[in-house]
Short mmCIF file of C-alpha atoms in Angstrom, two decimals:
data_model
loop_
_atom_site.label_atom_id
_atom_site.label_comp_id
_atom_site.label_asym_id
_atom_site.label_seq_id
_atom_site.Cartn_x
_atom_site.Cartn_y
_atom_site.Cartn_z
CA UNK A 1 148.28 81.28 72.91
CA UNK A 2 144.84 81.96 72.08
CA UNK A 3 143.51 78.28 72.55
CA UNK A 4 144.76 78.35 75.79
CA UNK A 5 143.58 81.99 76.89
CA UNK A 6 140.21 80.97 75.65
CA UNK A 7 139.91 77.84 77.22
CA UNK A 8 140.70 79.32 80.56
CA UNK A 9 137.59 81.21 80.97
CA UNK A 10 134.78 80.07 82.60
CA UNK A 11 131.85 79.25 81.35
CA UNK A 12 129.52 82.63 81.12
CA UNK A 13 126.35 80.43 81.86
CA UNK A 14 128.32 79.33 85.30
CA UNK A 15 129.39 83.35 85.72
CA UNK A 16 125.53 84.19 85.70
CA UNK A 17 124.80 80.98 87.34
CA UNK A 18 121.92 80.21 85.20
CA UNK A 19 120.69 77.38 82.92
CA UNK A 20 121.88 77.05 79.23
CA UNK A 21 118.04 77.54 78.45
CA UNK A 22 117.64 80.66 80.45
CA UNK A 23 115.58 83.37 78.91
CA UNK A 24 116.00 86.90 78.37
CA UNK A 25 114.53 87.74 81.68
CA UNK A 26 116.33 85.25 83.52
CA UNK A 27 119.56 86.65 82.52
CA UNK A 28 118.75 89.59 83.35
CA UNK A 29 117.65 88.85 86.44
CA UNK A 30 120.87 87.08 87.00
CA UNK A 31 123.02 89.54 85.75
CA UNK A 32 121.55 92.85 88.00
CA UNK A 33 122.01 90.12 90.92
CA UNK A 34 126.03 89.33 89.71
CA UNK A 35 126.32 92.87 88.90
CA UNK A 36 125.27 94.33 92.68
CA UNK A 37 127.35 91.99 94.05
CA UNK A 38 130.72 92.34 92.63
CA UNK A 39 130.26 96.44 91.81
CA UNK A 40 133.42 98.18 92.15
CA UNK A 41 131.32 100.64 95.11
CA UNK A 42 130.36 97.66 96.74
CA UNK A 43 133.63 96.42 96.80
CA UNK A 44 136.61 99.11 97.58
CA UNK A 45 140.02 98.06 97.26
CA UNK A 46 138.80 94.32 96.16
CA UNK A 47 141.16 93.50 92.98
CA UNK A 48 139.11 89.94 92.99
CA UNK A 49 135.50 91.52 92.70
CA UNK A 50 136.56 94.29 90.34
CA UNK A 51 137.77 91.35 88.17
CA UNK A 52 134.86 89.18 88.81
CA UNK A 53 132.58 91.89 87.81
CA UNK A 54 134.36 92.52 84.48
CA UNK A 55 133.69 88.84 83.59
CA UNK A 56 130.09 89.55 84.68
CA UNK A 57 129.52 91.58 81.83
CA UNK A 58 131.52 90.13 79.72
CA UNK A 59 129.28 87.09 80.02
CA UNK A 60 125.95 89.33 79.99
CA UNK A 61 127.35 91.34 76.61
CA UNK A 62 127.56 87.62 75.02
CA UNK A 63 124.21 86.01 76.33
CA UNK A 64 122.38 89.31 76.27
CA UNK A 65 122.72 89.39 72.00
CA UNK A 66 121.06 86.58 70.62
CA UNK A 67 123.45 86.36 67.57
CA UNK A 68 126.40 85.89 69.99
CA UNK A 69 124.78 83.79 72.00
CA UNK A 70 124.35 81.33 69.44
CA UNK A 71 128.13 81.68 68.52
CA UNK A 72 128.85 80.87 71.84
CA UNK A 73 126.52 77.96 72.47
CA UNK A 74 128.26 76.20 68.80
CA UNK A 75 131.51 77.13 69.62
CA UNK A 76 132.14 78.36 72.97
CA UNK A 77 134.69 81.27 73.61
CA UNK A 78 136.42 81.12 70.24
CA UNK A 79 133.25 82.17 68.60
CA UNK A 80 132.28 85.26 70.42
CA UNK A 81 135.58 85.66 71.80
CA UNK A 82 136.58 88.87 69.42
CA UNK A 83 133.76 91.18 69.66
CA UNK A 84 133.24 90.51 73.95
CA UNK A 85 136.06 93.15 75.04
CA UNK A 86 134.21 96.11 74.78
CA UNK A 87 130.23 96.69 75.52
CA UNK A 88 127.66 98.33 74.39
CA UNK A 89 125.53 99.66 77.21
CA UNK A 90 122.43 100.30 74.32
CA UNK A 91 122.21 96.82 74.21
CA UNK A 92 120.85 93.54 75.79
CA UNK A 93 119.52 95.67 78.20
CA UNK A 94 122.55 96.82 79.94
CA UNK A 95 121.23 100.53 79.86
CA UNK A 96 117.81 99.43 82.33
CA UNK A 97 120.26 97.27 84.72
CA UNK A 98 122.45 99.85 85.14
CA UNK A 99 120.04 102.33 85.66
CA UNK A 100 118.49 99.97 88.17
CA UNK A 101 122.64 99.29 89.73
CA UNK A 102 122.79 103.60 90.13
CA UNK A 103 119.32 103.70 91.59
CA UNK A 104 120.53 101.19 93.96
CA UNK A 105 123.75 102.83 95.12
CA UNK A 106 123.23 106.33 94.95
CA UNK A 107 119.09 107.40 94.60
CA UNK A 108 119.60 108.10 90.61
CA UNK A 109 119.37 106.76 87.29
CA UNK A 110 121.82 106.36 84.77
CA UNK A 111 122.79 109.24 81.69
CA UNK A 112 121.76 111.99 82.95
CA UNK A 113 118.26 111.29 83.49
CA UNK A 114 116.54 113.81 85.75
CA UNK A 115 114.05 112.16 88.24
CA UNK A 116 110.99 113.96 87.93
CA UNK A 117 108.82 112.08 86.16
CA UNK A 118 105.15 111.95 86.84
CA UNK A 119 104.31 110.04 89.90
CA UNK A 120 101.22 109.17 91.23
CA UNK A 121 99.25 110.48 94.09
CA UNK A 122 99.03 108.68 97.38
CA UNK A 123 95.76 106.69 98.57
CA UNK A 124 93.45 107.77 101.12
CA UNK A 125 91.60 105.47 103.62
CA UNK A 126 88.07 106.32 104.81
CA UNK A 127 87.19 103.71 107.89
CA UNK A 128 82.38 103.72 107.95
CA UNK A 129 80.60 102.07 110.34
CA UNK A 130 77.32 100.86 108.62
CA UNK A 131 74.30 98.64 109.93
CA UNK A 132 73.40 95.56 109.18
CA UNK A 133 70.37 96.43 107.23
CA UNK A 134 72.39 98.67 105.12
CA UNK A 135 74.72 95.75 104.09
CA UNK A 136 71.93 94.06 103.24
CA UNK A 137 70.11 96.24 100.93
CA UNK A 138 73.01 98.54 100.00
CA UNK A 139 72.52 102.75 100.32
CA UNK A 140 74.19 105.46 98.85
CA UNK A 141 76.27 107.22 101.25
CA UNK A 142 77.90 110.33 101.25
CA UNK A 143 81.29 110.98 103.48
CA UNK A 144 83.33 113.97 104.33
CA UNK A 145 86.77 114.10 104.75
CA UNK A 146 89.89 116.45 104.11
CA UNK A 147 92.58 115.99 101.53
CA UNK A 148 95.31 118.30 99.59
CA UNK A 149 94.30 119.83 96.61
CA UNK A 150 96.36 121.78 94.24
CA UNK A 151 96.31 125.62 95.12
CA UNK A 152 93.79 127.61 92.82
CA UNK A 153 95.81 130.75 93.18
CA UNK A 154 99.32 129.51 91.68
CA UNK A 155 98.09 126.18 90.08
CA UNK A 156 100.34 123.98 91.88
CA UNK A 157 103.15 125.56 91.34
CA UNK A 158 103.65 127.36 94.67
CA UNK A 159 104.76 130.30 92.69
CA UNK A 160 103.55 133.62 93.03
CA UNK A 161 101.98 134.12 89.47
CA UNK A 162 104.03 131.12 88.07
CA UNK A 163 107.54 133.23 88.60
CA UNK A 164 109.90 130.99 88.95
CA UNK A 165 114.13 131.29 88.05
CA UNK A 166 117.04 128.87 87.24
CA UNK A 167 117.74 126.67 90.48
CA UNK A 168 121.39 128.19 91.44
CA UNK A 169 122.76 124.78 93.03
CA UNK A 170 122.53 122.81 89.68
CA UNK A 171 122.31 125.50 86.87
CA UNK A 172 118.89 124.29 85.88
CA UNK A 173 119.52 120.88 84.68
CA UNK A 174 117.79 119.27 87.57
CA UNK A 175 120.50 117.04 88.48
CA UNK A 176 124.47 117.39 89.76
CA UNK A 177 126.86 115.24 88.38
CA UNK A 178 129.43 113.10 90.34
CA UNK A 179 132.32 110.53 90.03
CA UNK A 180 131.33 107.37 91.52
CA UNK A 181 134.50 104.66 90.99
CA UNK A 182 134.87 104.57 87.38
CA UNK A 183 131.30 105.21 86.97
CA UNK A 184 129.79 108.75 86.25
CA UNK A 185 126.40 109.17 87.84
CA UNK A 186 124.11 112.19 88.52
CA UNK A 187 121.92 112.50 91.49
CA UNK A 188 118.48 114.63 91.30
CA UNK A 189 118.96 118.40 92.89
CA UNK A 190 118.34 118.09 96.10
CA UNK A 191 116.73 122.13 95.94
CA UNK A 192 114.76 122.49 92.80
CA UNK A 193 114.18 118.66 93.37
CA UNK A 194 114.89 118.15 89.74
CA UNK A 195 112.98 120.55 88.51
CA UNK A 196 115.82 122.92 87.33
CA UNK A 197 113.67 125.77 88.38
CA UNK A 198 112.47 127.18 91.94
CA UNK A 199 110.25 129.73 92.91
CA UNK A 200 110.99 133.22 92.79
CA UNK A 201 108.27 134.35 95.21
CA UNK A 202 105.81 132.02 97.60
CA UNK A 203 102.25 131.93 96.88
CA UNK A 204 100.83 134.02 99.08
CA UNK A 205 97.89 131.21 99.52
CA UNK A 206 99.69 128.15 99.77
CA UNK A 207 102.88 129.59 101.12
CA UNK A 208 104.69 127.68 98.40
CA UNK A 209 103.42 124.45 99.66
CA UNK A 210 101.28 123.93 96.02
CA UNK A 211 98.77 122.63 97.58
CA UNK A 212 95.92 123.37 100.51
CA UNK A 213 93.86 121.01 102.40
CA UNK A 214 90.03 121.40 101.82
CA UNK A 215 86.72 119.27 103.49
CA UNK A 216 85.32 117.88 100.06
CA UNK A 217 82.03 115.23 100.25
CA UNK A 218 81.92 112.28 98.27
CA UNK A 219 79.42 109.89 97.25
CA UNK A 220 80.12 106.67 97.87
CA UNK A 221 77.36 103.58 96.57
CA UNK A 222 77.87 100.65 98.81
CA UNK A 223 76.24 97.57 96.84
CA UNK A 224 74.36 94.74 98.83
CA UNK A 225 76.16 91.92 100.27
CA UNK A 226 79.06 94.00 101.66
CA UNK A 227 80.69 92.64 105.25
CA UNK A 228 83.27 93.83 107.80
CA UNK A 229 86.51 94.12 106.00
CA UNK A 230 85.03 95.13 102.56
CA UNK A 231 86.94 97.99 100.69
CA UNK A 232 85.32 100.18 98.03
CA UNK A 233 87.38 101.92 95.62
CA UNK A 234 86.65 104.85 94.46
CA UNK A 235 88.76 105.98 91.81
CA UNK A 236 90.63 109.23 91.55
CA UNK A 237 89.67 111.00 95.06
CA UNK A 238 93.14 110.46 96.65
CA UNK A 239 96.21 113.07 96.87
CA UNK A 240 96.99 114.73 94.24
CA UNK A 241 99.84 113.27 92.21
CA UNK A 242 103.34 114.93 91.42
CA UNK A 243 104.81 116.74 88.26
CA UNK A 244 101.47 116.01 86.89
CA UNK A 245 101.00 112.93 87.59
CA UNK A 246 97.48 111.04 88.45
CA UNK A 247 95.21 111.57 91.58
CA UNK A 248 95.74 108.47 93.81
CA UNK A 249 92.36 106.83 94.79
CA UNK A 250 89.96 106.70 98.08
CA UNK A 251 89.17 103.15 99.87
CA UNK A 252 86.64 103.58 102.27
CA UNK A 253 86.86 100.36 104.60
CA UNK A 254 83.34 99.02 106.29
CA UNK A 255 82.50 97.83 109.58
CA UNK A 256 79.46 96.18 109.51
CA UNK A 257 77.01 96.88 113.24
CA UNK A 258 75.63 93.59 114.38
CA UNK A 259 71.63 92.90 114.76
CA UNK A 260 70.17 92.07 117.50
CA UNK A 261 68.18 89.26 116.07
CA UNK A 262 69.99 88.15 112.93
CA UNK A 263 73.68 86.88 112.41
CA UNK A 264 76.09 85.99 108.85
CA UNK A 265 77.77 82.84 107.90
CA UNK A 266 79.05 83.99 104.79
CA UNK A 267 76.49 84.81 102.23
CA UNK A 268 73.50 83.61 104.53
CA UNK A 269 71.76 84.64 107.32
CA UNK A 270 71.24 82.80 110.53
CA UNK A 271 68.53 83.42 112.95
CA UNK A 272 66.70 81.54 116.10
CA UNK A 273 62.70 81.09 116.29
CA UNK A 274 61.22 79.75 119.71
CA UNK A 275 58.55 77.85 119.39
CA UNK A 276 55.89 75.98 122.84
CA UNK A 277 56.72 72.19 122.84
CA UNK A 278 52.95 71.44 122.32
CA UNK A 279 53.42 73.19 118.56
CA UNK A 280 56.83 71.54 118.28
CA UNK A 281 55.03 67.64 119.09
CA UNK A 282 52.08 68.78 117.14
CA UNK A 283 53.09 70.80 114.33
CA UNK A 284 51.98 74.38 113.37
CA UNK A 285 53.11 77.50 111.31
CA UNK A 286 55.30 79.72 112.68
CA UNK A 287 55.89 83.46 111.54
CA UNK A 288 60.15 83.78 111.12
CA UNK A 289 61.51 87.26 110.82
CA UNK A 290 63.69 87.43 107.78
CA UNK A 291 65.36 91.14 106.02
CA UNK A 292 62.50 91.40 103.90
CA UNK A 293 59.55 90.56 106.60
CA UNK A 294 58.24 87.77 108.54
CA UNK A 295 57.37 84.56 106.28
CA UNK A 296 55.56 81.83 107.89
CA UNK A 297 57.71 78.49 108.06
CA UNK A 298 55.71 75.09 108.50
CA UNK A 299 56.66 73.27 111.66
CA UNK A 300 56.23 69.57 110.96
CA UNK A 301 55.02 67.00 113.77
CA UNK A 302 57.67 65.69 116.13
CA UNK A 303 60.18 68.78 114.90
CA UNK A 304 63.07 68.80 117.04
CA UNK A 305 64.85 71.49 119.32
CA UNK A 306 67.58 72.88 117.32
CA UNK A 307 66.12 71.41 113.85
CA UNK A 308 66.95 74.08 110.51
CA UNK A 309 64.36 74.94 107.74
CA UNK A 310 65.86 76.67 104.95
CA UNK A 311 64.58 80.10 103.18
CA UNK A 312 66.02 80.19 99.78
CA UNK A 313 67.09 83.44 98.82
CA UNK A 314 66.94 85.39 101.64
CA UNK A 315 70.07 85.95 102.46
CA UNK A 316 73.11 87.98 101.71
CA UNK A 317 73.53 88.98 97.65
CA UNK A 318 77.16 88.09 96.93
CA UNK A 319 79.21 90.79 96.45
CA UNK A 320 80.94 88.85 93.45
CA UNK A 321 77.48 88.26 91.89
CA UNK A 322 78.02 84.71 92.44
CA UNK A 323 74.03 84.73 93.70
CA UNK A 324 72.29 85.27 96.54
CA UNK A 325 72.43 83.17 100.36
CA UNK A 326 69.44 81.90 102.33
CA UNK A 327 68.15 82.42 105.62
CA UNK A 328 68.67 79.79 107.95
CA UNK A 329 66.20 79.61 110.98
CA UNK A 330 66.80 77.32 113.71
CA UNK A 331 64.11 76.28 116.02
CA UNK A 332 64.27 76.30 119.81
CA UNK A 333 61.76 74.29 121.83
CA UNK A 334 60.50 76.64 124.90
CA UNK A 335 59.58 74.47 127.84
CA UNK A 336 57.71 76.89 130.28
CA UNK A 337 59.18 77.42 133.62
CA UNK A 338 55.32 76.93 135.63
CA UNK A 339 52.56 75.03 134.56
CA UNK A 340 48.96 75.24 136.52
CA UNK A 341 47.16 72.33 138.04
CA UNK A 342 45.11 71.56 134.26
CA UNK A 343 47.64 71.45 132.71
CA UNK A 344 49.72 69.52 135.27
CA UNK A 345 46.86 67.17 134.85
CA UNK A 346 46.33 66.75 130.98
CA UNK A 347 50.49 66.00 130.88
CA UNK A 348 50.17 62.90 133.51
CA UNK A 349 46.87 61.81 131.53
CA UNK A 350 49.49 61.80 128.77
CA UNK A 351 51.83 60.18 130.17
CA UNK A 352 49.35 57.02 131.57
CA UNK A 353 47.86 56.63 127.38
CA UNK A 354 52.05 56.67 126.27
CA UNK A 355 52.73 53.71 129.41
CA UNK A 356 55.40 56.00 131.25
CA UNK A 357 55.05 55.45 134.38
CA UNK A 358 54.79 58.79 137.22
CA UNK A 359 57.10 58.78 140.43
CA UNK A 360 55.97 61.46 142.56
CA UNK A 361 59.32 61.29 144.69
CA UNK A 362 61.73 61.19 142.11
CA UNK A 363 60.44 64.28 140.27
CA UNK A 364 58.04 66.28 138.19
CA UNK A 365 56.72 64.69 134.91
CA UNK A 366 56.56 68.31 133.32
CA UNK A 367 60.46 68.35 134.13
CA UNK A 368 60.91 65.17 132.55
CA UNK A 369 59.17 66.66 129.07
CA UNK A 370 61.36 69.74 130.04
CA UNK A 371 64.38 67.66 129.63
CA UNK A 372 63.36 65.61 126.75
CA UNK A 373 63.56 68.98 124.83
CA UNK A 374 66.40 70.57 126.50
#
């Protein structure tokens, strides 16, 4: 009789539905997922899943302990077969899962537990418009804003003088117990919030609220290289947190201004310099204006409308420290819109020495140049 009760069970890896080589994690994984599904509360009146979940943890109370486990992997059911009846919930993690399977169904861990652990505050957002200049070089800027801070008067506690008494709906143990299927579970006070205590008299400050809103100004250092979109942290200037729990933190969120001259592709900095066509066939110097001041950029002979010359390392400074960008400055060729009768003159003298020949009816030689550029 017992080779053939054991040899009707299923495989536990199958129950689980995970590889013989799963890890520790993987079961577990597995098993909350198994677990959820076929719960008894999940489930009312469902002989099938009530059944299916026992095998669930049957198979988890075997995997879970590595010394079954192994039993079971040499010899199957027979080896692990006499010890798999009854679980220990202290064990393999079944304690965490089920804590996680309560939290799930009804808002509260497992054992008795109360719920008020320390949790952290919430974030704040700051939104700062800043120029382009000040992205460039960076600035130290200071902000305003408004955010809860525990009361001074009753220390957060929203208690007048710290008097509080013994929460009358759960008898000061922060929690109130309840039969859930064939589970016991507890469920955090819904008064004293799990406190086990409430307050005897409001803070005549606060009104029992714990905490007031006050204007507080913070400094804020924006480093160079910053763009629209970049967030600066600044650590521990959020909300306050809960049952003493940590201050949340402050992002303040930039929006860079454009420039009227310059423009960003990434860590560089794109501008346009106009130069005559005479200095463009001819050559020259030409002053560009760049974040730190203008800087004279050579114009070779025969230079191109639209051509690029490269300033190294006047650009953006990477916000990453990953180096810094260059300025980029494009040239445009300016062909002027009149021209008087000299010059008019000089340009078809020009033209004769280069062989092009001038047709007064089919249009100006100065638009002809105009279009060679354009």
């Amino acid at each position: 009789m017992l080779r053939s009760s054991v040899a009707s069970k299923k495989d536990y890896y199958e129950v689980l539905g995970v590889e013989r080589t799963a890890s520790e994690e993987e079961l577990k994984k597995a098993y909350r997922k198994m677990a959820l599904k076929f719960h008894p509360d999940r489930n009312p009146g469902d002989k099938a899943a009530e059944e299916q979940f026992k095998v669930v943890n049957e198979a988890y109370s075997v995997l879970a302990d590595a010394e079954k486990r192994k039993s079971y992997d040499l010899f199957g059911h027979a080896g692990p077969a006499g010890g798999a009846g009854g679980f220990d919930f202290n064990q393999g993690g079944f304690s965490d899962i089920f804590g996680d399977i309560f939290e799930e169904f009804f808002g509260a861990s497992a054992g008795g537990r109360a719920r008020t652990r320390a949790q952290r505050g919430n974030d704040l957002r700051y939104n700062m418009t800043i120029t382009f200049e000040e992205a460039y070089f960076g600035k130290e800027a200071k902000i305003r804003l408004r955010r809860p801070e525990a009361c001074s008067a009753c220390k957060g506690t929203g208690a007048k003088g710290g008097a509080t008494k013994v929460c009358p709906t759960c008898g000061g143990a922060g929690q109130l117990r309840f039969q859930q299927g064939m589970f016991a579970v507890s469920r955090t006070c819904s008064q004293c919030r799990g406190e086990g205590r409430i307050i005897s008299e409001s803070c005549p400050q606060c009104k029992g609220e714990r905490y007031i809103a006050r204007d507080k100004t913070i400094s804020v250092k924006i480093p160079p290289g910053v763009e629209t979109g970049s967030r600066l942290r600044v650590m521990g200037e959020g909300e306050p947190g809960l049952n003493g729990g940590p201050t949340g933190d402050l992002y303040v969120v930039l929006t860079v201004e454009e420039h009227p001259q310059f423009s960003r592709d990434g860590d560089h900095i794109l501008c346009q310099v106009p130069i005559s066509f005479v200095k463009a066939i001819l050559g020259g110097k030409v002053d560009a204006p760049t974040m730190k001041g203008p800087t004279a950029v050579k114009i070779p002979p025969g230079t191109a409308d639209g051509k690029i010359f490269r300033l190294k390392g006047l650009g953006f400074a990477n916000i990453r420290g990953y180096g810094i960008g260059d300025e980029l400055v494009r040239i445009k060729v300016e062909i002027p819109s009149k021209i008087t009768a000299k010059q008019r003159e000089l340009l078809e003298e020009f033209a004769k020495i280069s062989g092009e020949s001038i047709d007064p009816d089919s249009g100006k030689l100065f638009e002809k140049v105009k279009n060679l550029f354009e």
